[in-house]
PDB file of C-alpha atoms in Angstrom:
ATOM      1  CA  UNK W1489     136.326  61.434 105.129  1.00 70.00           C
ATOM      2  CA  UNK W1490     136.865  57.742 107.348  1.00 80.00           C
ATOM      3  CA  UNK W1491     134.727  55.604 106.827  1.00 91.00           C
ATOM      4  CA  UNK W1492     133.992  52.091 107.939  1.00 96.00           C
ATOM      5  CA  UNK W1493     134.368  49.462 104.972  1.00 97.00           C
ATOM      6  CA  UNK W1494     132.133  46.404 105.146  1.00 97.00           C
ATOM      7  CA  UNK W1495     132.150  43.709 102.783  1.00 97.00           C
ATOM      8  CA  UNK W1496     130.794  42.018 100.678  1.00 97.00           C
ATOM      9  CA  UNK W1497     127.730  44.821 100.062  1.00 96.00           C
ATOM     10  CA  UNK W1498     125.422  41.807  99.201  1.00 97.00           C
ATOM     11  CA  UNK W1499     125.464  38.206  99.942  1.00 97.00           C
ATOM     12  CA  UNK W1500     122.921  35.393  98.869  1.00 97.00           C
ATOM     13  CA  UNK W1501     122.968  31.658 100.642  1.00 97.00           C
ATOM     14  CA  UNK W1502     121.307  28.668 101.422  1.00 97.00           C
ATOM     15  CA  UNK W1503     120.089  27.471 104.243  1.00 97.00           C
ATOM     16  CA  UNK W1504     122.235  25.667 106.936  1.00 97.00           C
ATOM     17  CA  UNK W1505     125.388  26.914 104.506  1.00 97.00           C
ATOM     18  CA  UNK W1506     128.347  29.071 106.393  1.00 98.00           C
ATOM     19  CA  UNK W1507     128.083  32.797 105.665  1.00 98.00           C
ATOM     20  CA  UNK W1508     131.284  35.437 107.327  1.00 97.00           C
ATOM     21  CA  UNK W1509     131.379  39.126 106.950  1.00 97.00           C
ATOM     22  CA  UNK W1510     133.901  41.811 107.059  1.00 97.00           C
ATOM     23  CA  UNK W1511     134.672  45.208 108.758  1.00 97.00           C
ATOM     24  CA  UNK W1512     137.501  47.526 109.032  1.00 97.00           C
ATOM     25  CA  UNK W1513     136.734  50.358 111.688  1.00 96.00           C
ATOM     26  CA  UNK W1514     137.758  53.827 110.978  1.00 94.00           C
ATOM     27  CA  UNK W1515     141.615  54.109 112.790  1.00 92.00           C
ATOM     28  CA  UNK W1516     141.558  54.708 115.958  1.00 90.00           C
ATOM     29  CA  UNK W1517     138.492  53.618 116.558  1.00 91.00           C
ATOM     30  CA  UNK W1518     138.738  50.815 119.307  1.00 90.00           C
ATOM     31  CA  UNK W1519     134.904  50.310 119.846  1.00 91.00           C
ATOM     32  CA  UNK W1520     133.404  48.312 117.047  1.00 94.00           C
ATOM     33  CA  UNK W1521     129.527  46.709 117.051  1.00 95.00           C
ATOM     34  CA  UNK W1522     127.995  44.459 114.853  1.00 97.00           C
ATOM     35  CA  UNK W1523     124.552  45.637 114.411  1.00 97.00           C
ATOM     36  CA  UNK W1524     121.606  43.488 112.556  1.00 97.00           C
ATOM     37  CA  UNK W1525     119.071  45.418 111.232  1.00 95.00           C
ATOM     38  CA  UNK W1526     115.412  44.003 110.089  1.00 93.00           C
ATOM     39  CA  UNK W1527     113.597  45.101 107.154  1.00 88.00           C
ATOM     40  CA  UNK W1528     110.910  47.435 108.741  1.00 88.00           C
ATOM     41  CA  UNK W1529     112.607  47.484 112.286  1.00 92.00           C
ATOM     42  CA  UNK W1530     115.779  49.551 114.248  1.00 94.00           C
ATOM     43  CA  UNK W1531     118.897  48.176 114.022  1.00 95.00           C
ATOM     44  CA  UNK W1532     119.504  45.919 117.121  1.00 95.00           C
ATOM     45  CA  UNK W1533     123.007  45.258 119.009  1.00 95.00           C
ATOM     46  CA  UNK W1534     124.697  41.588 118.160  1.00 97.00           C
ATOM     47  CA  UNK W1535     128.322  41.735 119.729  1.00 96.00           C
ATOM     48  CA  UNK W1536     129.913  45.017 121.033  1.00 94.00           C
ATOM     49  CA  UNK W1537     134.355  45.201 121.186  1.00 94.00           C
ATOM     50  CA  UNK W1538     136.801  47.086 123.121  1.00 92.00           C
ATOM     51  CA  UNK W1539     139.704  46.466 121.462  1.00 92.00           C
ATOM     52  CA  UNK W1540     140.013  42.967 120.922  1.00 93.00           C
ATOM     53  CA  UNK W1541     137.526  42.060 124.044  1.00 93.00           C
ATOM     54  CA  UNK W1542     134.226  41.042 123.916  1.00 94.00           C
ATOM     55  CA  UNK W1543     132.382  43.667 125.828  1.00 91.00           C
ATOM     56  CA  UNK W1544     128.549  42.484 125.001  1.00 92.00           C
ATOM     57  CA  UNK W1545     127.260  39.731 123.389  1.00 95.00           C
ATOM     58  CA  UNK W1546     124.250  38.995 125.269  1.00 93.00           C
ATOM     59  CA  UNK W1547     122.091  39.579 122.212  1.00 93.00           C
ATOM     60  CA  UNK W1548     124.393  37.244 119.847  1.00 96.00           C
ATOM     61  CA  UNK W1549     123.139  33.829 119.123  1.00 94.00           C
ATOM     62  CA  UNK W1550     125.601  31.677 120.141  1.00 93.00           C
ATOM     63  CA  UNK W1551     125.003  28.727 118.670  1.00 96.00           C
ATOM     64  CA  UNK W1552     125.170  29.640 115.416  1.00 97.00           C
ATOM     65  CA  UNK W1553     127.105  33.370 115.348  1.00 97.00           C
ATOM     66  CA  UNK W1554     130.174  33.741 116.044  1.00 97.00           C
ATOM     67  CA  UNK W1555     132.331  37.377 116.273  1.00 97.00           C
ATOM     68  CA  UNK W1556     136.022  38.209 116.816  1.00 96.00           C
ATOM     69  CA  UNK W1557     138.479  40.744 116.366  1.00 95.00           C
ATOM     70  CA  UNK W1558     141.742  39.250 116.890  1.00 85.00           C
ATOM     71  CA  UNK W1559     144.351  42.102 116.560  1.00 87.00           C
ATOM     72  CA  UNK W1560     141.760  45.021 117.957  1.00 84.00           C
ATOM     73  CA  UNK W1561     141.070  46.284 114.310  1.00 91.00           C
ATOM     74  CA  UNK W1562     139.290  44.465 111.980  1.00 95.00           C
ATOM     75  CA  UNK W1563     136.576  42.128 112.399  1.00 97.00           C
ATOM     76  CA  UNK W1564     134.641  38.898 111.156  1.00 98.00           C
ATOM     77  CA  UNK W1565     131.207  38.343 112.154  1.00 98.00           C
ATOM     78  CA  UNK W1566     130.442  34.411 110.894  1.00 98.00           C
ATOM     79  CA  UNK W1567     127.049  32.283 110.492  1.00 98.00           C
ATOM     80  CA  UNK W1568     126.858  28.884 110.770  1.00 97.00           C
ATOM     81  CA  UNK W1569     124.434  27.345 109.908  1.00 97.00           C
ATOM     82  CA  UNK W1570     122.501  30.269 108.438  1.00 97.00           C
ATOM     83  CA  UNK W1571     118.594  30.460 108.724  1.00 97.00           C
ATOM     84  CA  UNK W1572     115.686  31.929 106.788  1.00 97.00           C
ATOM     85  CA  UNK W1573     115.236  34.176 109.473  1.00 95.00           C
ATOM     86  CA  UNK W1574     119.037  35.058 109.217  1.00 97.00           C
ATOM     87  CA  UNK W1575     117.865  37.255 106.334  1.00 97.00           C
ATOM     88  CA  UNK W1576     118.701  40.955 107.466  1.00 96.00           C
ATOM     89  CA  UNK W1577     120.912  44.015 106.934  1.00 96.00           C
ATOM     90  CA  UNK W1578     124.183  43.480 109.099  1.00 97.00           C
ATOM     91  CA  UNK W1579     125.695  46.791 109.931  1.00 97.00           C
ATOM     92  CA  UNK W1580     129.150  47.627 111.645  1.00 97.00           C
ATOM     93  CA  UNK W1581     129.976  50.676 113.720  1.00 95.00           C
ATOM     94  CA  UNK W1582     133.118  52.164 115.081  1.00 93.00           C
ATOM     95  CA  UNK W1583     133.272  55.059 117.579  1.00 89.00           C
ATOM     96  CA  UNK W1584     136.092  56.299 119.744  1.00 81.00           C
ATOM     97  CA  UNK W1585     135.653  55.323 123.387  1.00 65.00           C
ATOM     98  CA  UNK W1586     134.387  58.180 124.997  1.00 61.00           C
ATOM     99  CA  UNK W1587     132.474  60.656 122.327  1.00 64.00           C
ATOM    100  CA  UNK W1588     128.984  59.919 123.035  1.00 73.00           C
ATOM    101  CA  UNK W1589     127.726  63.318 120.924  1.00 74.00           C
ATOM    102  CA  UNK W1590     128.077  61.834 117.943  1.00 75.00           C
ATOM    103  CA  UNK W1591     127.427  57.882 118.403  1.00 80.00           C
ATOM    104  CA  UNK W1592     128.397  55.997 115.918  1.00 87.00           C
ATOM    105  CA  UNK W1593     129.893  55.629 112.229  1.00 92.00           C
ATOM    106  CA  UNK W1594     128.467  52.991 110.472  1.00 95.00           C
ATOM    107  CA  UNK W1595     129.235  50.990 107.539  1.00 96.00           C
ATOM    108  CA  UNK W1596     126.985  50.798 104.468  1.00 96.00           C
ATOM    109  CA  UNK W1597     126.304  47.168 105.533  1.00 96.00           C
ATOM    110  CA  UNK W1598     125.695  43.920 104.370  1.00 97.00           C
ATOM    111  CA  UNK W1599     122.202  42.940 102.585  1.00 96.00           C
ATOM    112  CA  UNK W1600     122.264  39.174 103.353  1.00 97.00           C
ATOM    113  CA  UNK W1601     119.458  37.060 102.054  1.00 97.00           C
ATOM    114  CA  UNK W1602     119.057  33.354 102.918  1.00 97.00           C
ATOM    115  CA  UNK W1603     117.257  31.111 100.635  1.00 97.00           C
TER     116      UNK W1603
ATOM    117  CA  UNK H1297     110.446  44.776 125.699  1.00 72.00           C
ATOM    118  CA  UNK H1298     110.472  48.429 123.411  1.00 84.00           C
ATOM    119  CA  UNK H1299     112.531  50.679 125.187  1.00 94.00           C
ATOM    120  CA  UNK H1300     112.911  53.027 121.988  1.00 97.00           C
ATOM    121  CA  UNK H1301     109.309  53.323 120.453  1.00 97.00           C
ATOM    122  CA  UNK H1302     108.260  55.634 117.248  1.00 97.00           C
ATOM    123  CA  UNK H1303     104.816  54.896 116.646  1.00 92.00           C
ATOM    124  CA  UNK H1304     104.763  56.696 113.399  1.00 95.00           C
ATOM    125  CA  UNK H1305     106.150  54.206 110.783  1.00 95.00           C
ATOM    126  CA  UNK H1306     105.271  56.416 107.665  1.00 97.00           C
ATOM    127  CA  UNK H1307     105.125  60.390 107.430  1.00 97.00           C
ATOM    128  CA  UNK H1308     104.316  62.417 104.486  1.00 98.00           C
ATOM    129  CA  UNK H1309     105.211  66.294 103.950  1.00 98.00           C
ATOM    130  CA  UNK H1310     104.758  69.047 101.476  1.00 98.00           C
ATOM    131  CA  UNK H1311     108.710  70.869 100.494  1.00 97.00           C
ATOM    132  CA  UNK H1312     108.977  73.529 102.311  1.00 97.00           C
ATOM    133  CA  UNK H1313     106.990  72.597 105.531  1.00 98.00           C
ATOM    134  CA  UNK H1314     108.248  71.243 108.609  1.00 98.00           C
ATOM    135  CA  UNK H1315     108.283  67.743 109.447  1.00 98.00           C
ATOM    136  CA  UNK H1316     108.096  66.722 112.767  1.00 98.00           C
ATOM    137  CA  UNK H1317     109.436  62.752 113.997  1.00 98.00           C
ATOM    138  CA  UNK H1318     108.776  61.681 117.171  1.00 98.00           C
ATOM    139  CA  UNK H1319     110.093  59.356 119.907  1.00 98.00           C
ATOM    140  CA  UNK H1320     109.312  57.725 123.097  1.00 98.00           C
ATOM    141  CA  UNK H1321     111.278  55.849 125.486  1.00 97.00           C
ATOM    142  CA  UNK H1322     110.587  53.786 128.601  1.00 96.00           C
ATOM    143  CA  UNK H1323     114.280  53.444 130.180  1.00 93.00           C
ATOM    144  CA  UNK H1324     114.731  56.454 132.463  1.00 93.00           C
ATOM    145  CA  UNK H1325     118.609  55.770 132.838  1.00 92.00           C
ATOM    146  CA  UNK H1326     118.703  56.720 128.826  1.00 94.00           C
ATOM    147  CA  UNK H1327     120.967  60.175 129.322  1.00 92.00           C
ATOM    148  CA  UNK H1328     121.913  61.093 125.304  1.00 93.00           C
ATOM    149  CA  UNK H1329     119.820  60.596 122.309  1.00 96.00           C
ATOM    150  CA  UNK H1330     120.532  60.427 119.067  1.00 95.00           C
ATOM    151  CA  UNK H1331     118.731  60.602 115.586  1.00 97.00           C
ATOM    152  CA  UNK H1332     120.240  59.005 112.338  1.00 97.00           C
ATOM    153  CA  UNK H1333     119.206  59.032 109.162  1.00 97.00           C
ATOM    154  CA  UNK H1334     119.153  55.925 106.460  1.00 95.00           C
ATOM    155  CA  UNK H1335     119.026  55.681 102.708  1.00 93.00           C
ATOM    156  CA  UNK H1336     118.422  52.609 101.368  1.00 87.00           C
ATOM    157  CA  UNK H1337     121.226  50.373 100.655  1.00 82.00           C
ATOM    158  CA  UNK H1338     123.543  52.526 102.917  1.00 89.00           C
ATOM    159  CA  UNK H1339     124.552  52.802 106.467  1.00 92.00           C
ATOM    160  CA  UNK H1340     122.526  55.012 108.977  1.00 94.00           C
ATOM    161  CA  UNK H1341     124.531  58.566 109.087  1.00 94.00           C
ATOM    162  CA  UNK H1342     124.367  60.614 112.111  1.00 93.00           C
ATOM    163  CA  UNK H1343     122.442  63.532 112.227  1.00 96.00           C
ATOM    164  CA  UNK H1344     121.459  65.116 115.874  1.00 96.00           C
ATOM    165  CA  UNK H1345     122.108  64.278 119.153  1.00 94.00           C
ATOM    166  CA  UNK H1346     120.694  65.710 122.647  1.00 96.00           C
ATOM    167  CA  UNK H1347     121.974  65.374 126.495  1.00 94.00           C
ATOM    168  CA  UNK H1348     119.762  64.650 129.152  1.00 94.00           C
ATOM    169  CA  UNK H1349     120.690  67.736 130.327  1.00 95.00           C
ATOM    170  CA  UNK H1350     119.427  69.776 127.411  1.00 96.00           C
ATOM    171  CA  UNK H1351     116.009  70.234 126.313  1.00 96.00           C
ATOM    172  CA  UNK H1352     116.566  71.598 122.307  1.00 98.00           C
ATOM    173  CA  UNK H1353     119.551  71.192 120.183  1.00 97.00           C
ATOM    174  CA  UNK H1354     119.672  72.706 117.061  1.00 97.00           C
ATOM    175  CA  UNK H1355     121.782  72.131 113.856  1.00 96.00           C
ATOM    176  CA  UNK H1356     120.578  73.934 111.106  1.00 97.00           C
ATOM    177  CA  UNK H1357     117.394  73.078 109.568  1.00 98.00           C
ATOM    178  CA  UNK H1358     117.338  70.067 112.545  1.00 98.00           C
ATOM    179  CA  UNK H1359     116.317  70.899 115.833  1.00 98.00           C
ATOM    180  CA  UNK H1360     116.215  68.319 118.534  1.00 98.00           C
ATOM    181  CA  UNK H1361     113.456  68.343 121.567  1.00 98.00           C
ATOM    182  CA  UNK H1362     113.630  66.402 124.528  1.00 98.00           C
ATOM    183  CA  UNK H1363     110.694  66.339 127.073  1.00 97.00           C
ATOM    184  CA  UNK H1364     112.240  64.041 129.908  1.00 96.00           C
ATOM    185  CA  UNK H1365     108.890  64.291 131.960  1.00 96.00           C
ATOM    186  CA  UNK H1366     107.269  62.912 129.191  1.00 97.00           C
ATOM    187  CA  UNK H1367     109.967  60.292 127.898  1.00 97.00           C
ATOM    188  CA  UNK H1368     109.992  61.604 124.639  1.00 98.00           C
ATOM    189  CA  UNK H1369     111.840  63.359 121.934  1.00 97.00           C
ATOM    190  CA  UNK H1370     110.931  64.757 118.488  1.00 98.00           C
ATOM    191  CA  UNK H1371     112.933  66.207 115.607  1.00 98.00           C
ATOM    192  CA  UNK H1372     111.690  68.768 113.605  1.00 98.00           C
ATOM    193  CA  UNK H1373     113.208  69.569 109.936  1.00 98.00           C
ATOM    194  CA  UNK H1374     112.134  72.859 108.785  1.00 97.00           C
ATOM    195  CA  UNK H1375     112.305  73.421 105.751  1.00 98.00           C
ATOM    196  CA  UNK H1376     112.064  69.689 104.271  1.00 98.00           C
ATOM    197  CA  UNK H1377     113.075  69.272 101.597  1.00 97.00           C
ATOM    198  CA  UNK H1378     112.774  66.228  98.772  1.00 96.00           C
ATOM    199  CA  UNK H1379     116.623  65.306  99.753  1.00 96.00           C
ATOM    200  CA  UNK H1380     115.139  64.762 103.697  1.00 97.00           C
ATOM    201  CA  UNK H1381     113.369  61.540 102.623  1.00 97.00           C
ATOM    202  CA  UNK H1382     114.407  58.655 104.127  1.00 97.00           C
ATOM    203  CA  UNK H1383     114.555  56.631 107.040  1.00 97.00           C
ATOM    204  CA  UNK H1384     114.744  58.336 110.482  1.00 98.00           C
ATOM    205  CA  UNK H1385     116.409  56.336 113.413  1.00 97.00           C
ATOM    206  CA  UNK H1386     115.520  57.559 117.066  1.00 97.00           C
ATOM    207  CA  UNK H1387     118.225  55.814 119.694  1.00 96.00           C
ATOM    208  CA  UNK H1388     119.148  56.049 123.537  1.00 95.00           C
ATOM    209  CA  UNK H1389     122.251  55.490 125.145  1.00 92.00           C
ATOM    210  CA  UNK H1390     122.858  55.074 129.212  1.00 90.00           C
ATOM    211  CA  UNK H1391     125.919  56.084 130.863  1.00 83.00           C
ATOM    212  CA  UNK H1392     126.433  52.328 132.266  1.00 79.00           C
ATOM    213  CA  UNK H1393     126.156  50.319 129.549  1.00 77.00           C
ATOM    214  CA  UNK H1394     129.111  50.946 127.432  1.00 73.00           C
ATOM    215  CA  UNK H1395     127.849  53.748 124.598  1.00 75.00           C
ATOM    216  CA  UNK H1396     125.305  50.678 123.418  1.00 87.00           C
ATOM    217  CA  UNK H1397     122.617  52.579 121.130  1.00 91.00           C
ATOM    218  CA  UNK H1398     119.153  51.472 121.600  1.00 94.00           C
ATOM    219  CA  UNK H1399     117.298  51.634 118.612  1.00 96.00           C
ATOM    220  CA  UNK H1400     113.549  52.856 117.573  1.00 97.00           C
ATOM    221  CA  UNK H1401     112.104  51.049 114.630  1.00 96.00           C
ATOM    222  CA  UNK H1402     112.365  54.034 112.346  1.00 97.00           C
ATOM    223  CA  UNK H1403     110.146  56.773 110.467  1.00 97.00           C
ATOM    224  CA  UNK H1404     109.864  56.701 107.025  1.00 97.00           C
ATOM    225  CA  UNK H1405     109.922  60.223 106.118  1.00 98.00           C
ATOM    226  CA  UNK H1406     108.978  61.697 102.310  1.00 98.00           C
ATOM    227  CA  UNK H1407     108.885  65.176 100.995  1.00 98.00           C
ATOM    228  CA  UNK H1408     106.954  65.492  98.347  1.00 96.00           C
ATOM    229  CA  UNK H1409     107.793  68.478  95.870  1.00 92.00           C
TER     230      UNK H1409
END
């Protein structure tokens, strides 16, 4: 079965340091979201792609998180400098353009903790 | 500003019995919703999803209700079972606004055997 591959799983790091994660979308796939999820809340939109475009990334903090996808596969989501309150789950999703039955795939994540 | 609410952070069942999850949403542009389903440590998986223009979807031992009146959905398991427990997702999606899942803040759900 595709999956989405995220990496690394976990990632520890200290304050104000520069953190970057990882995804490969399933193939084919040419909508990809980062997604940062909370302990204790819903997972909550950071950047979403078309391809290789940014299609929204009003919920991305610009001025330390950055996102691309340069060749409309994979993708690098990137801290700098990280927080305390950085500390979350960061999930990516792929999902072909048009199939909203079945939403998303998701990754198994990335447990980042910032210390 | 919640668009996606579940009140119920916690639920507790019995194996065997039906477990019920519910949902409420405040967007009334929100045409398909979805439910997902987390272990810890993983990814949410996909479970159910409903149309607006549906009121029950079922899938099994999942069966999706949507009262659009009432903003609000609810998934019913029946019967749980000790493999159901884990983390239920509620999310919304609106035709304009590119497939972007809104999320509820999740249902801890455990069967108990």
């Amino acid at each position: 079965e595709a999956e989405v591959a995220q990496s690394p799983r976990y990632k520890i790091t200290e304050k104000s340091q520069a953190v970057a994660f990882w995804c490969d979308p399933i193939s084919g796939h040419a909508t990809l979201y980062w997604y940062r999820q909370i302990l204790g809340q819903g997972p909550e939109l950071l950047v979403q792609f078309q391809d290789e475009s940014v299609v929204d990334d009003s919920q991305l903090p610009k001025d330390r998180f950055s996102a691309e996808r340069l060749k409309g596969v994979d993708s690098t989501l990137k801290i700098q400098p990280a927080e305390l309150g950085d500390s979350a789950m960061y999930l990516c999703a792929s999902s072909l353009a048009v199939n909203r039955d079945y939403g998303y795939t998701f990754g198994s994540g990335t447990r980042l903790t910032v210390v | 500003d919640q668009q996606v609410k579940q009140n119920s952070p916690s639920l507790s069942v019995q194996e065997g019995r039906i477990s019920i999850l519910n949902c409420d949403y405040t967007n009334s542009m929100f045409d398909y919703f979805l439910w997902y389903k987390k272990y810890p440590a993983e990814g949410p998986t996909f479970l159910i999803s409903i149309s607006s223009i549906k009121d029950k979807n079922e899938d099994g031992r999942f069966t999706v209700f949507l009262n659009k009146s009432a903003k609000h959905l609810s998934l019913h398991i029946v019967p749980s079972q000790p493999g159901d427990s884990a983390v239920y997702f509620c999310a919304a999606s609106a035709n304009n606004q590119g497939g972007k899942l809104i999320f509820g803040q999740g249902t801890e759900l455990s069967v108990k055997p």
